[in-house]
Short mmCIF file of C-alpha atoms in Angstrom, two decimals:
data_model
loop_
_atom_site.label_atom_id
_atom_site.label_comp_id
_atom_site.label_asym_id
_atom_site.label_seq_id
_atom_site.Cartn_x
_atom_site.Cartn_y
_atom_site.Cartn_z
CA MET A 1 1.65 117.54 66.72
CA SER A 2 1.43 120.33 64.15
CA ALA A 3 4.40 122.10 62.55
CA LEU A 4 5.25 125.35 64.31
CA LEU A 5 8.45 126.24 62.46
CA THR A 6 9.34 124.96 58.99
CA VAL A 7 12.54 125.79 57.12
CA THR A 8 12.72 124.53 53.53
CA ASP A 9 15.82 124.53 51.28
CA LEU A 10 17.24 127.68 52.86
CA HIS A 11 20.12 129.46 51.11
CA SER A 12 21.80 132.55 52.52
CA HIS A 13 24.86 134.76 51.97
CA TYR A 14 27.19 137.04 53.90
CA GLY A 15 27.84 139.56 51.15
CA LYS A 16 29.18 137.56 48.20
CA SER A 17 30.05 134.53 50.34
CA GLN A 18 27.39 131.84 50.50
CA ALA A 19 26.89 130.41 53.99
CA LEU A 20 23.83 128.18 53.65
CA PHE A 21 23.37 125.78 50.75
CA GLY A 22 20.02 124.17 51.48
CA VAL A 23 19.00 123.88 55.12
CA SER A 24 15.71 122.17 55.91
CA LEU A 25 14.27 121.49 59.35
CA ALA A 26 11.01 121.56 61.26
CA VAL A 27 9.97 122.04 64.87
CA ASP A 28 6.54 120.83 65.90
CA ALA A 29 4.52 122.39 68.70
CA GLY A 30 5.89 121.09 72.01
CA GLN A 31 8.90 119.41 70.37
CA VAL A 32 12.58 119.80 71.28
CA VAL A 33 14.85 119.72 68.22
CA ALA A 34 18.65 119.66 68.37
CA LEU A 35 20.51 121.52 65.61
CA LEU A 36 23.91 119.87 65.42
CA GLY A 37 27.16 120.29 63.50
CA ARG A 38 30.80 121.22 63.92
CA ASN A 39 31.82 124.86 64.35
CA GLY A 40 31.32 126.92 61.22
CA MET A 41 28.78 124.60 59.61
CA GLY A 42 25.90 127.09 59.60
CA LYS A 43 24.00 126.60 62.87
CA THR A 44 24.08 130.21 64.05
CA THR A 45 23.54 131.48 60.50
CA THR A 46 20.43 129.31 60.29
CA ILE A 47 19.17 130.79 63.56
CA ARG A 48 19.87 134.32 62.35
CA ASN A 49 17.77 133.61 59.27
CA ILE A 50 14.94 132.09 61.28
CA CYS A 51 14.86 135.12 63.58
CA ARG A 52 15.01 137.45 60.55
CA MET A 53 18.36 139.00 61.42
CA MET A 54 19.62 137.87 57.99
CA ARG A 55 17.87 137.80 54.64
CA ALA A 56 17.54 134.43 52.94
CA THR A 57 18.69 134.27 49.32
CA SER A 58 16.17 131.54 48.55
CA GLY A 59 14.08 128.94 50.30
CA GLU A 60 11.21 129.41 52.71
CA ILE A 61 10.79 130.00 56.44
CA SER A 62 7.31 129.65 57.89
CA PHE A 63 6.08 130.02 61.45
CA ASP A 64 2.67 128.65 62.37
CA GLY A 65 1.82 128.40 58.68
CA GLN A 66 2.82 131.99 57.86
CA VAL A 67 5.75 132.63 55.51
CA ILE A 68 8.07 135.08 57.28
CA ASN A 69 10.95 135.48 54.79
CA ALA A 70 10.28 139.19 54.28
CA MET A 71 9.26 139.91 57.86
CA PRO A 72 11.45 142.18 60.05
CA SER A 73 12.91 140.62 63.17
CA HIS A 74 10.70 142.50 65.66
CA ARG A 75 7.54 141.27 63.95
CA ALA A 76 8.86 137.70 63.82
CA ALA A 77 9.54 137.91 67.55
CA ARG A 78 5.97 139.03 68.19
CA LEU A 79 4.70 135.92 66.44
CA GLY A 80 6.21 133.96 69.32
CA MET A 81 9.92 133.32 68.78
CA GLY A 82 12.18 133.87 71.78
CA LEU A 83 15.93 133.88 71.10
CA VAL A 84 18.71 133.30 73.61
CA PRO A 85 21.68 134.32 71.46
CA GLU A 86 25.21 133.02 71.69
CA GLY A 87 27.15 135.31 74.01
CA ARG A 88 24.12 136.17 76.24
CA ARG A 89 23.96 139.91 75.36
CA CYS A 90 22.16 141.13 78.46
CA PHE A 91 21.49 144.85 78.86
CA ALA A 92 24.64 145.56 80.87
CA PRO A 93 23.69 148.75 82.80
CA LEU A 94 20.21 147.50 83.73
CA SER A 95 19.37 145.50 86.81
CA VAL A 96 18.18 141.90 86.68
CA HIS A 97 14.60 143.04 87.28
CA GLU A 98 14.87 145.75 84.60
CA ASN A 99 16.31 143.29 82.06
CA LEU A 100 13.39 140.95 82.63
CA THR A 101 10.59 143.48 82.68
CA ALA A 102 11.93 145.35 79.64
CA ALA A 103 11.15 142.29 77.52
CA ALA A 104 7.86 141.33 79.16
CA ARG A 105 4.78 140.52 77.14
CA PRO A 106 1.46 139.23 78.51
CA GLY A 107 1.27 135.52 79.23
CA ALA A 108 2.05 132.79 81.72
CA TRP A 109 5.72 133.73 82.06
CA ASP A 110 6.16 136.66 84.42
CA TYR A 111 8.86 137.79 86.85
CA ALA A 112 7.70 135.45 89.61
CA LYS A 113 7.70 132.42 87.34
CA VAL A 114 11.16 133.19 85.95
CA VAL A 115 12.53 133.58 89.49
CA ALA A 116 10.95 130.27 90.43
CA LEU A 117 12.86 128.66 87.54
CA PHE A 118 16.10 130.52 88.38
CA PRO A 119 16.10 131.47 92.10
CA ARG A 120 19.50 133.15 91.74
CA LEU A 121 17.86 135.86 89.65
CA GLY A 122 15.56 136.68 92.54
CA GLU A 123 18.57 136.96 94.85
CA ARG A 124 20.22 139.36 92.36
CA ARG A 125 17.04 141.34 91.62
CA ASP A 126 18.56 144.82 91.89
CA GLN A 127 22.08 143.93 90.73
CA ARG A 128 23.40 145.26 87.41
CA ALA A 129 23.63 142.63 84.68
CA ASP A 130 27.31 143.37 84.01
CA THR A 131 28.21 142.44 87.59
CA LEU A 132 26.69 138.96 87.37
CA SER A 133 28.71 135.81 86.83
CA GLY A 134 28.65 134.22 83.39
CA GLY A 135 26.21 131.57 84.55
CA GLU A 136 23.90 134.14 86.11
CA GLN A 137 23.98 136.18 82.90
CA GLN A 138 22.98 133.07 80.96
CA MET A 139 20.06 132.48 83.32
CA LEU A 140 19.09 136.12 82.82
CA ALA A 141 19.23 135.76 79.03
CA ILE A 142 16.97 132.71 79.17
CA GLY A 143 14.63 134.42 81.62
CA ARG A 144 14.43 137.50 79.42
CA ALA A 145 13.46 135.34 76.42
CA LEU A 146 10.81 133.56 78.50
CA MET A 147 9.35 136.91 79.58
CA THR A 148 8.35 137.45 75.94
CA ASN A 149 6.11 134.38 76.38
CA PRO A 150 7.40 132.62 73.27
CA ARG A 151 5.82 129.67 71.52
CA LEU A 152 9.29 128.63 70.33
CA LEU A 153 12.44 129.12 72.41
CA ILE A 154 15.70 129.16 70.44
CA LEU A 155 18.83 128.47 72.49
CA ASP A 156 22.19 129.07 70.79
CA GLU A 157 25.02 127.56 72.89
CA ALA A 158 23.23 128.08 76.20
CA THR A 159 25.86 126.26 78.28
CA GLU A 160 29.05 127.23 76.46
CA GLY A 161 31.90 128.31 78.73
CA LEU A 162 30.01 127.72 81.98
CA ALA A 163 31.18 125.84 85.05
CA PRO A 164 29.85 122.26 85.24
CA VAL A 165 27.56 122.95 88.21
CA ILE A 166 25.97 125.92 86.40
CA ARG A 167 25.62 123.91 83.21
CA GLN A 168 23.63 121.31 85.12
CA GLU A 169 21.32 124.04 86.45
CA ILE A 170 20.72 125.25 82.90
CA TRP A 171 20.02 121.71 81.65
CA ALA A 172 17.60 121.16 84.53
CA ALA A 173 15.76 124.35 83.54
CA ILE A 174 15.59 123.23 79.89
CA ARG A 175 14.15 119.89 80.97
CA ALA A 176 11.53 121.76 83.02
CA LEU A 177 10.62 123.87 79.98
CA LYS A 178 10.29 120.73 77.88
CA ALA A 179 8.00 119.23 80.51
CA GLU A 180 5.79 122.33 80.23
CA GLY A 181 5.40 121.64 76.51
CA LEU A 182 7.42 124.58 75.19
CA ALA A 183 8.84 124.03 71.69
CA ILE A 184 12.63 124.41 71.72
CA LEU A 185 15.30 124.62 69.00
CA LEU A 186 18.57 123.81 70.73
CA VAL A 187 22.19 124.30 69.66
CA ASP A 188 24.86 123.04 72.06
CA LYS A 189 28.16 121.17 71.99
CA SER A 190 27.22 118.99 74.99
CA LEU A 191 26.04 116.12 72.82
CA ARG A 192 25.08 113.76 75.63
CA GLU A 193 22.83 116.31 77.34
CA VAL A 194 21.35 117.57 74.05
CA LEU A 195 20.41 114.12 72.83
CA GLY A 196 19.01 113.27 76.25
CA ILE A 197 16.51 116.13 75.94
CA ALA A 198 15.74 116.39 72.21
CA SER A 199 13.30 114.11 70.45
CA HIS A 200 14.58 115.02 66.97
CA ALA A 201 17.97 116.04 65.60
CA VAL A 202 19.14 117.87 62.48
CA ILE A 203 22.80 117.76 61.43
CA LEU A 204 24.40 120.47 59.30
CA GLU A 205 27.55 120.03 57.26
CA ARG A 206 28.98 122.94 55.27
CA GLY A 207 25.73 124.85 55.34
CA SER A 208 23.48 121.99 54.29
CA THR A 209 21.18 119.59 56.10
CA VAL A 210 22.89 116.22 55.71
CA TRP A 211 20.88 114.16 58.20
CA GLN A 212 17.74 114.42 60.32
CA GLY A 213 15.76 111.97 62.36
CA ALA A 214 15.09 110.77 65.88
CA ALA A 215 17.66 112.01 68.39
CA SER A 216 18.01 108.45 69.66
CA ALA A 217 19.30 107.45 66.20
CA VAL A 218 22.39 109.70 66.45
CA ASP A 219 24.92 106.95 67.03
CA THR A 220 28.71 106.86 67.26
CA GLY A 221 29.05 106.57 63.49
CA LEU A 222 27.06 109.73 62.82
CA ALA A 223 28.82 111.57 65.62
CA ASN A 224 32.27 110.62 64.33
CA ARG A 225 31.38 111.53 60.76
CA TYR A 226 29.65 114.86 61.30
CA LEU A 227 30.26 116.08 64.85
CA GLY A 228 33.90 115.35 65.47
CA VAL A 229 33.36 113.49 68.75
#
């Protein structure tokens, strides 16, 4: 497999406060990578930098061999990064169909394929996004990202706050995306499910990469030391 996303010694600030102190990670084409760490350790900040919603102070971010540090977020997205942000952030007044088609770009993922992955969205086709349940909104957020036909899907807390039955539907969809060969960078607190899907894991502690390796190597000792479980 070839490297699709590479982050090397990334440093970043919120104003005068430094948030990242040297994050390094890589996602190969077709690989699922788990980005792990306790709350406040820099996971979402790392994603914001990757998606060019924050400016890195130093270090390098490259996508498919192209350095993107100075690239605006909309251009980075067009390279093939699809983000499902924490908090879903659907277009509230638009219908399910409008949310999906507003983001559409040419490729294998279209409305019919998204509805096949999440049948509930087909049932809610003409319903406003702000009237959906939390789980349905999360499905919509994932579907909207897929409609951009990304090469890398970034999921930030995709199952947080959802009922167990809905969480299992989301995990089943992520497993299906993995089976299709889509590269995924995954942040989630459900450690058992994450490590059951990911092939590689990266652990952040206080804004730095402190461990990375095979997901199967994340044992109880590592979890107790860095993840608080």
